[in-house]
XYZ file of C-alpha atoms in Angstrom:
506
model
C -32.053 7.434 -13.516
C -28.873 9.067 -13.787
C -25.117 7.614 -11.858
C -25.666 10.487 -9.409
C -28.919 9.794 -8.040
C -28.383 5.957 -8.338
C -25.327 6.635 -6.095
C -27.072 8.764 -3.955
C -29.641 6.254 -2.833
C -26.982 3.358 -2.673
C -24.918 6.155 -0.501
C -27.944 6.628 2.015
C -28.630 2.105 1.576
C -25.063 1.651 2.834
C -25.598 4.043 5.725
C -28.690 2.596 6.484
C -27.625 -0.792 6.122
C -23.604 -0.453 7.918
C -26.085 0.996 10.853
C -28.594 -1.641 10.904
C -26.014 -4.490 10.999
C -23.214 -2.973 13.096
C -26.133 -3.081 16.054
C -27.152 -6.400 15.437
C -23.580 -7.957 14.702
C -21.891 -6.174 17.497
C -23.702 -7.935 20.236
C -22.746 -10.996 18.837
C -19.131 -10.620 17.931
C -18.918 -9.567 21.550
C -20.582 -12.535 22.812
C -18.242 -14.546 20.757
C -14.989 -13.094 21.654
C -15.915 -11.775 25.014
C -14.978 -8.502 26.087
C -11.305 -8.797 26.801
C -10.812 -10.021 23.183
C -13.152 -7.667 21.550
C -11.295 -4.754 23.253
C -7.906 -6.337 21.973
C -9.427 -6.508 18.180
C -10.336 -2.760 18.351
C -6.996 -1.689 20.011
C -5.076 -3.298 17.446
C -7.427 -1.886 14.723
C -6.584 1.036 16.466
C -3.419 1.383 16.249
C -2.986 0.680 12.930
C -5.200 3.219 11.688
C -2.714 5.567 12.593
C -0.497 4.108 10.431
C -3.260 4.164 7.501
C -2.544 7.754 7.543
C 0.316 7.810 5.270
C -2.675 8.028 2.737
C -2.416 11.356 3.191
C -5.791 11.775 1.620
C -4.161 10.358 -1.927
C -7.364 8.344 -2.693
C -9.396 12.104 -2.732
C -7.020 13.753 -4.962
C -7.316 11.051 -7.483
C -11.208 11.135 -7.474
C -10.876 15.273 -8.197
C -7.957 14.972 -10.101
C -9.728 12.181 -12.554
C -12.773 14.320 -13.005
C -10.444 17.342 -13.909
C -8.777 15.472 -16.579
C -11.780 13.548 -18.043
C -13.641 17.139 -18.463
C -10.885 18.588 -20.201
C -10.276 15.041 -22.210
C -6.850 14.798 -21.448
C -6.294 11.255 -21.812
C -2.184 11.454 -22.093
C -3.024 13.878 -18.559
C -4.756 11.010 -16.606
C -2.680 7.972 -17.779
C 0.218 10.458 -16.170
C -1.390 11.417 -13.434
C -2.182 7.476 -11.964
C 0.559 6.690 -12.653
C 2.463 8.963 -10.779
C -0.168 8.495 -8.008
C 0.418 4.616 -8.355
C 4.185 5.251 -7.634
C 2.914 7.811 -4.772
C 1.264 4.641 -3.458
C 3.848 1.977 -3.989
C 6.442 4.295 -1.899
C 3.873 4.910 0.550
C 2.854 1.149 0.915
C 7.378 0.750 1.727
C 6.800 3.052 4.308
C 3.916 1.342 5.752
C 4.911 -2.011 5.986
C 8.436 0.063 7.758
C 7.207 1.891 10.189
C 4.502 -1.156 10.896
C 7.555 -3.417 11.043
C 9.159 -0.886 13.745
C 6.043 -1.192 15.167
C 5.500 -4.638 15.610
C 8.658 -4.754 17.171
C 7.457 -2.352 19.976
C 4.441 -3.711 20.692
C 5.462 -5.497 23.504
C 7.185 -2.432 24.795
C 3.829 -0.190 24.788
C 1.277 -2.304 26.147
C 3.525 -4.145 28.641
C 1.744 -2.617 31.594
C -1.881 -3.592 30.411
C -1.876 -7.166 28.011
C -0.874 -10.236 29.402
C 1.795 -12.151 27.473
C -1.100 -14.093 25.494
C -2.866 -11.304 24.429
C 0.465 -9.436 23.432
C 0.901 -12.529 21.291
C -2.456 -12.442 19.600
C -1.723 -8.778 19.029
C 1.303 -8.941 17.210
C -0.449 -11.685 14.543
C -3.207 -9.466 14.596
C -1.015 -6.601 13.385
C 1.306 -7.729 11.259
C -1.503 -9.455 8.872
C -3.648 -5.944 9.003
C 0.018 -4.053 8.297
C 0.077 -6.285 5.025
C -4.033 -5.895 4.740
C -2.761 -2.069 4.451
C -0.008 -2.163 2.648
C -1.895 -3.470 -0.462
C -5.398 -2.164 0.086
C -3.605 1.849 -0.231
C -2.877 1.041 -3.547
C -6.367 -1.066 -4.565
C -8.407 2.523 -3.384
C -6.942 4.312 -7.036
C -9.466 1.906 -9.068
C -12.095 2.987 -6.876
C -11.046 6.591 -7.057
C -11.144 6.103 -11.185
C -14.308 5.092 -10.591
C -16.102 7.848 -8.611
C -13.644 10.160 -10.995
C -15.635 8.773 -13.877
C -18.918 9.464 -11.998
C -19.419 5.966 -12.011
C -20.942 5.784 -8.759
C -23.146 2.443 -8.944
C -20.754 -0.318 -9.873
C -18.283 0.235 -6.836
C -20.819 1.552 -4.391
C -22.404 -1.655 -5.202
C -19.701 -3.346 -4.679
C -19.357 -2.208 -1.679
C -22.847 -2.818 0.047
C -21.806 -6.720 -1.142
C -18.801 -6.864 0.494
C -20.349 -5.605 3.540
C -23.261 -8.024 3.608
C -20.799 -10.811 2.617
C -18.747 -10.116 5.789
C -21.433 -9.918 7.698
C -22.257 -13.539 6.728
C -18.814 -14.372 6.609
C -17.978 -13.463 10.188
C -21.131 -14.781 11.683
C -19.963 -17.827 10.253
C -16.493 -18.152 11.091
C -17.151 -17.070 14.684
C -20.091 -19.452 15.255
C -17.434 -22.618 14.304
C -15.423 -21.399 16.979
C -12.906 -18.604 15.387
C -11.709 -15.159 17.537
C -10.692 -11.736 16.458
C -7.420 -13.485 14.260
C -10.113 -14.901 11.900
C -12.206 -11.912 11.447
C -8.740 -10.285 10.395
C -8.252 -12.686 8.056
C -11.575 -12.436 6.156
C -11.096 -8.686 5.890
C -7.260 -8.949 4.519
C -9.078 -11.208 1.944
C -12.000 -9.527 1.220
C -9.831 -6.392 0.490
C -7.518 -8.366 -1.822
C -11.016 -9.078 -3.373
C -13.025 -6.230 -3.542
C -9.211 -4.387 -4.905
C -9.563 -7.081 -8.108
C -12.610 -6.464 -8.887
C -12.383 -2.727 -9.172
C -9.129 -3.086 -10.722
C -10.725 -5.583 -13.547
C -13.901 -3.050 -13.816
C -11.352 0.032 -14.437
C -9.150 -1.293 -16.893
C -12.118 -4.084 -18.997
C -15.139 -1.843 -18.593
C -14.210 1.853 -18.495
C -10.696 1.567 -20.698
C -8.382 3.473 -18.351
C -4.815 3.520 -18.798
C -2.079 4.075 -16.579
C 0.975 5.055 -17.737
C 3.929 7.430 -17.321
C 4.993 9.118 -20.059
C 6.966 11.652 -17.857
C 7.712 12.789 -14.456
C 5.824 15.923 -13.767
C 7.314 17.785 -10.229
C 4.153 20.277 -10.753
C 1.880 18.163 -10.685
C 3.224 16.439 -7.680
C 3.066 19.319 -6.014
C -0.271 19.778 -6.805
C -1.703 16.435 -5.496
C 0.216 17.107 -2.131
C -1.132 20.295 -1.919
C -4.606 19.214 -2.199
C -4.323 16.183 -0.414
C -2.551 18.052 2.916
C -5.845 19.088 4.196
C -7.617 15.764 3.427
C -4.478 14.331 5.593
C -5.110 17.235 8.300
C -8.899 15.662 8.591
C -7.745 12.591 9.158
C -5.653 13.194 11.532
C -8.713 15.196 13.184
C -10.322 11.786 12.360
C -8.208 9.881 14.806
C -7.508 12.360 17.178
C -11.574 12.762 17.924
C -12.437 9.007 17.633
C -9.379 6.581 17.403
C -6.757 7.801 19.901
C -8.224 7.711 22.889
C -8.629 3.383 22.729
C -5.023 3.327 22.212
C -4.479 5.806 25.492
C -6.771 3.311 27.587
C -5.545 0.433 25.678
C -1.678 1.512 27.094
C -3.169 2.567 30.408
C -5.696 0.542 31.595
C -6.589 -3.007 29.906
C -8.721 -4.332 27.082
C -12.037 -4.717 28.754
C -12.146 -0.693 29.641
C -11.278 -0.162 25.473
C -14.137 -2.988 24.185
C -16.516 -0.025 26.726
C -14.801 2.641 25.252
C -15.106 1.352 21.369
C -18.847 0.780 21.930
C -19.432 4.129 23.428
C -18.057 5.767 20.325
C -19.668 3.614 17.924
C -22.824 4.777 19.141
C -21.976 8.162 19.305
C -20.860 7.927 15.530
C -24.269 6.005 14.038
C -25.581 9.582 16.143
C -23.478 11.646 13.493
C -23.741 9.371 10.752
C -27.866 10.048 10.738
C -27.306 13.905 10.375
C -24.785 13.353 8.018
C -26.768 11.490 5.457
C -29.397 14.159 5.661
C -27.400 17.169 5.831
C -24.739 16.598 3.819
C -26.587 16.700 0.653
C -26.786 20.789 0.888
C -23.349 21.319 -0.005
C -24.153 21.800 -3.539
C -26.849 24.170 -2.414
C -24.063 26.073 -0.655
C -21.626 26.090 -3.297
C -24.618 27.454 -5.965
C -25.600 30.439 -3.024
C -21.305 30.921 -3.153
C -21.261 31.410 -6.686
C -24.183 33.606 -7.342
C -22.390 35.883 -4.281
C -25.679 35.432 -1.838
C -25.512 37.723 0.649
C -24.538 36.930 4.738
C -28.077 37.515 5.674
C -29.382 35.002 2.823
C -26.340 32.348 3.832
C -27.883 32.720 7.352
C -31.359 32.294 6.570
C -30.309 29.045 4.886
C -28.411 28.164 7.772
C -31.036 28.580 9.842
C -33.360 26.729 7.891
C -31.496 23.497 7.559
C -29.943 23.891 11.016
C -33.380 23.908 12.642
C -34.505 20.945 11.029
C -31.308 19.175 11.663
C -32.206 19.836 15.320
C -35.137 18.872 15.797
C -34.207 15.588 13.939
C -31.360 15.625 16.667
C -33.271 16.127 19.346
C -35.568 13.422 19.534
C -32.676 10.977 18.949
C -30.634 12.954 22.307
C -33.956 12.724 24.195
C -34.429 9.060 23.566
C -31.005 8.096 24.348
C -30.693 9.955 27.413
C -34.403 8.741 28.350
C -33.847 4.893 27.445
C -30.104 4.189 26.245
C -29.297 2.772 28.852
C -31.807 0.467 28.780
C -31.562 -0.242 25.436
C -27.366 -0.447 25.997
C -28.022 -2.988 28.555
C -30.120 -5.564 26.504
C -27.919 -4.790 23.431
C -24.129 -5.780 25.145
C -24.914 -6.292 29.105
C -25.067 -4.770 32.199
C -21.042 -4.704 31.891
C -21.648 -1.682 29.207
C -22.944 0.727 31.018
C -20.296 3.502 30.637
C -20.974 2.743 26.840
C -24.004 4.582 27.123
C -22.754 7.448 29.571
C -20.071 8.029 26.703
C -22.845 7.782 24.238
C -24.592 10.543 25.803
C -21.105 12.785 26.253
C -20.346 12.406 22.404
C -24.251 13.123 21.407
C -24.135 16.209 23.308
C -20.673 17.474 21.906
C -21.937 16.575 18.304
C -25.342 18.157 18.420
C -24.532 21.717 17.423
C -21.852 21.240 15.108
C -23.993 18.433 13.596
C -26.467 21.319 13.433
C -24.457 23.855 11.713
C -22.965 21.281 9.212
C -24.379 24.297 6.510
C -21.581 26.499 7.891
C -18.858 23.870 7.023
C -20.955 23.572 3.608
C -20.028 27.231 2.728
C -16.067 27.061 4.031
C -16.003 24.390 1.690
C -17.716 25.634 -1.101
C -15.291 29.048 -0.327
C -12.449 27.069 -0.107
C -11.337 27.971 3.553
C -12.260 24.447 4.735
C -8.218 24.909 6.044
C -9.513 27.025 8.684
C -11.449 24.203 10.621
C -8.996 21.855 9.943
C -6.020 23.307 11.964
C -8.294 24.615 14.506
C -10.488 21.201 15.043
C -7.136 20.080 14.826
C -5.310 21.909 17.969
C -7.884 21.477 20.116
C -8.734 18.251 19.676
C -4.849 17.448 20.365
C -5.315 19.551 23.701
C -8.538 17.823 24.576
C -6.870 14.295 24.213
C -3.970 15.260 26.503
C -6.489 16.273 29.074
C -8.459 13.447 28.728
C -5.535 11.187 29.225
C -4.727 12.838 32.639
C -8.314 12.018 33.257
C -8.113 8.660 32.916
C -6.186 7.526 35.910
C -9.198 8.490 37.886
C -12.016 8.586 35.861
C -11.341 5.615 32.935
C -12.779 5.785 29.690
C -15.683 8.996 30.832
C -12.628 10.964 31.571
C -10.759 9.951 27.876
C -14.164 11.023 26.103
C -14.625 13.851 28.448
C -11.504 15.423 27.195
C -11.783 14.789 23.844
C -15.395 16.280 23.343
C -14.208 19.197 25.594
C -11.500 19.768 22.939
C -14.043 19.411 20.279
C -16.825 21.752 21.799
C -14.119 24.658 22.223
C -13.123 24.000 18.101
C -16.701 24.914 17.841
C -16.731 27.808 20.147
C -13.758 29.440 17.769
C -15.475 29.002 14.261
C -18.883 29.579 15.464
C -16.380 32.809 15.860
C -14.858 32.888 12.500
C -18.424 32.313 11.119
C -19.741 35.739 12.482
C -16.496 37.739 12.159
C -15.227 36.318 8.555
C -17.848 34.854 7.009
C -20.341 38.132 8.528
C -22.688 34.849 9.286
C -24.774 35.849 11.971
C -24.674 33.529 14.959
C -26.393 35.593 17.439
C -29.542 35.282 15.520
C -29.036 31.880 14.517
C -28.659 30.485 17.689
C -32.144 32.617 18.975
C -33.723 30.934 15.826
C -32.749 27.370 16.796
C -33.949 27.500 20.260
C -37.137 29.245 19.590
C -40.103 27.043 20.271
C -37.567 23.704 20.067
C -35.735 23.997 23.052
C -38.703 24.356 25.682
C -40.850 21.595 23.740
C -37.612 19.578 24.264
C -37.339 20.086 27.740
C -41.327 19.194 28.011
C -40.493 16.251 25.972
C -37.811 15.453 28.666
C -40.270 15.779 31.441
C -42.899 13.369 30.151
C -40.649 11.211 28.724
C -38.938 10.494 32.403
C -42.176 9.040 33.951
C -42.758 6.576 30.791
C -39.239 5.208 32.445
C -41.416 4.024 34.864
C -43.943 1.370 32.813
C -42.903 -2.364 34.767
C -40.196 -4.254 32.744
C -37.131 -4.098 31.148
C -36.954 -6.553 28.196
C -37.199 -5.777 24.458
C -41.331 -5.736 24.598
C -41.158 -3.107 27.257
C -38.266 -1.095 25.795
C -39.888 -0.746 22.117
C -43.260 0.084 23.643
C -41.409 3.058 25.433
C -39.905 4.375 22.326
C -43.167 4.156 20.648
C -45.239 6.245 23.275
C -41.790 9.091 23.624
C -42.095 8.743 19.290
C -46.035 9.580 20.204
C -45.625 12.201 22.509
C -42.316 13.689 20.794
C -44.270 14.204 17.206
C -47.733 15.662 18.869
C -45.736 17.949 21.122
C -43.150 19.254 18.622
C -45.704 19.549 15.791
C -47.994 21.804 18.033
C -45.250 23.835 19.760
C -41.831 23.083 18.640
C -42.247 23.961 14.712
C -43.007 26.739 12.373
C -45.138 26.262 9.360
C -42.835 25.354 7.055
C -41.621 22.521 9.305
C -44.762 21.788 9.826
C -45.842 21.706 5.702
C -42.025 19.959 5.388
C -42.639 16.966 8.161
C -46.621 16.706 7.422
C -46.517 16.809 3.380
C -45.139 13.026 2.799
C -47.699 11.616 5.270
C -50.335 13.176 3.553
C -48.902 12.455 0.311
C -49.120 8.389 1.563
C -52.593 9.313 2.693
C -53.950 9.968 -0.360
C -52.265 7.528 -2.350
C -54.019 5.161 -0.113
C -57.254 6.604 -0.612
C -57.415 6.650 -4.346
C -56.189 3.353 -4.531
C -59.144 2.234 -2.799
């Protein structure tokens, strides 16, 4: 099997597995730290993930850049190259452990109307050890860069899936013998000092690389900031939909109202992070249609295709957390939660259609124009944030997220817009084509699935046993109404596949 599909499958086991463990080790960290100090850990983490944006999407470049120069076997090219990027990274590592220093120094200042003395204290350890767990895990990102350059996708995805289940462990661990959110700080500054050896040691034993300069080229400077500006701009679009609104609450309301808010988004990001794994694998399908110069209508049809089974997929992950999520919210964290699931179900509903057209932002990439939804997720996510902080005097954390998905849903609105009037994509249809048959079997779905709400109980017995009959009645009801036959053949064909694997075997 070849690095690429061996990477592949390790991709979709770390997805799989980061999902699988954040639910069950969230819970428990929780219950550990208690709200109040669970909402001070993510604040903190927070706010320095703004500062982690001085990457400016380096660690990208040097993947692309890497590949570029091992295809055209310039060796003298890439020993250049990192190790111009290495000074890029040394001067950017100055300025974060700088600004973080400014920072620190202001801490006090920003969150002096919602921390308590103590909890400013913790902060500013807590900051000032993930400002140094920064500073030097920038730099430790070019080995794995080199590595993914090199298409040698197994060794540090690998890698990777151990550190995570190591933490896991780790943190369990150190929080069971009585440590709070400074420990688990601690074990991820030193995990990252680990993890960065390793590659490091893998890069320069096992693949031979060399970094050296042998002269200062301004060109190609230019060249890595010019890539890497829109990688920054997506970052920034990173923390603007996700990251910024904990530090608004965080400055105006306290730390219990963030650990809600941090939840809610968590959940609505394992809700993107499921379409992701399965649609994001058509982007070299894009970029092939691209290059042979398919046609709109044949770009559409594609679009339509995977969009509609992106949907459906969707769909019967909206309808059961709208149905039972807050059930399922309640047993998972506590009653206390509750608005985690209510900004669960906002964030679900402002990802499901660009989650749906993720083909469209396949093509802009494979065109190059992925600029275009950069600036413009960009702006209005900005605008949405400022409303949503003007919400939150009155409505909390449902008026941050309301704001911010607001912001997000009219980014969509505009290149749903560029997709019909540049791209000549045609949205009219595609939209008709997604709700056909899927929409009304959703709302039946909807409908049926409210009175299972009312089977006696509410533990973990009762809530799996309602999942199971919605899973029932979701699969009958879609597969007889909400699907066309190649949906059908598509979602049908494995299961028979199983079927009669079983049956020769006997």
């Amino acid at each position: 099997m070849s690095q690429i599909k061996k990477g592949a499958i390790l991709n979709y086991l770390t997805i799989i597995l980061t999902n699988i463990v954040g639910l069950l080790l969230t819970p428990f960290i929780i219950s550990k730290l208690g709200d109040s100090e669970f909402g001070l850990y993510t604040l903190i983490g927070a706010l320095v993930g703004y500062i982690s944006i001085l990457d400016f999407g380096l660690s990208n470049t040097i993947i692309r850049f890497v590949a570029k120069f091992k295809a055209e076997n310039d060796r003298k090219g890439e020993e250049n190259f990192l190790a111009t990027s290495m000074i890029i990274y040394i001067i950017i590592s100055i300025l974060v452990i700088i600004i973080g220093t400014l920072c620190y120094f202001k801490i006090e200042d920003i969150f002096k109307n919602s921390l308590t003395f103590e909890q400013i204290d913790r902060a500013k350890i807590m900051f000032i050890i993930l400002i140094f767990n920064l500073a030097i895990s920038l730099p430790g990102g070019t080995f794995n860069g080199i590595c993914l350059g090199y298409e040698q996708f197994v060794f540090p995805k690998t890698v990777n899936i151990i550190r995570y289940i190591v933490r896991s462990f780790t943190i369990v661990a150190v929080l069971l013998l009585g440590g709070k959110a400074i420990s688990m700080v601690i074990v991820d500054t030193i995990l990252n000092i680990a993890i960065g050896t390793i590659n490091a040691y893998y890069v320069f034993r096992k693949l031979n690389v060399r970094i050296k300069l042998h002269y200062l080229d301004k060109s190609l400077m230019k060249e890595i900031f010019h890539y890497s500006i829109w990688i920054f701009v997506w970052v920034l679009v990173g923390q603007f939909q996700w990251q910024i609104g904990q530090m608004v609450l965080g400055i105006m309301t306290n730390t219990t109202v963030v650990a809600i808010f941090s939840v809610g988004i968590l959940l609505g990001t394992y809700y993107g992070a499921f379409s992701s794994a399965i649609t994001g694998v058509f982007l070299p399908r894009a970029t092939q249609m691209t290059v042979n110069n398919a046609t709109p209508k044949e770009l559409t049809d594609m679009m339509i295709k995977i969009g509609r089974i992106s949907f459906i997929l969707l769909l019967y992950i909206l309808g059961a957390f709208i149905l039972y999520g807050k059930q399922f919210v309640f047993l998972w964290v506590g009653e206390i939660y509750y608005d985690s699931w209510r900004i669960g179900v906002i964030i679900m509903l402002g990802l499901t259609f660009p989650l749906a057209q993720y083909f469209g932002t396949s093509i802009l990439e494979a065109r190059g124009k992925i600029a275009f939804k950069a600036i413009i997720y960009l702006i209005f996510l900005i605008i949405g944030t400022g409303s949503g902080a003007l919400l939150v005097k009155n409505y909390g954390a449902i008026g941050m997220i309301s704001g911010s998905v607001s912001g997000m849903i009219l980014a969509q609105l505009f290149l749903n817009i560029y997709y019909y009037k540049m791209l000549e994509l045609d949205m009219i249809r595609f939209f008709k084509e997604l709700f056909s048959k899927s929409l009304i079997t959703f709302i039946f779905v909807l409908i049926i699935g409210y009175f299972i709400n009312f089977i006696p109980g509410m533990g973990w017995i009762n809530f799996i046993f309602k999942a199971m009959i919605y899973s029932l009645i979701f699969g009958l009801l879609f597969f007889n109404l909400g699907m066309i036959e190649y949906e059908k053949q598509l979602f049908s064909k494995p299961i028979l596949e199983i079927i009669n694997k079983i049956n020769r075997n006997r």
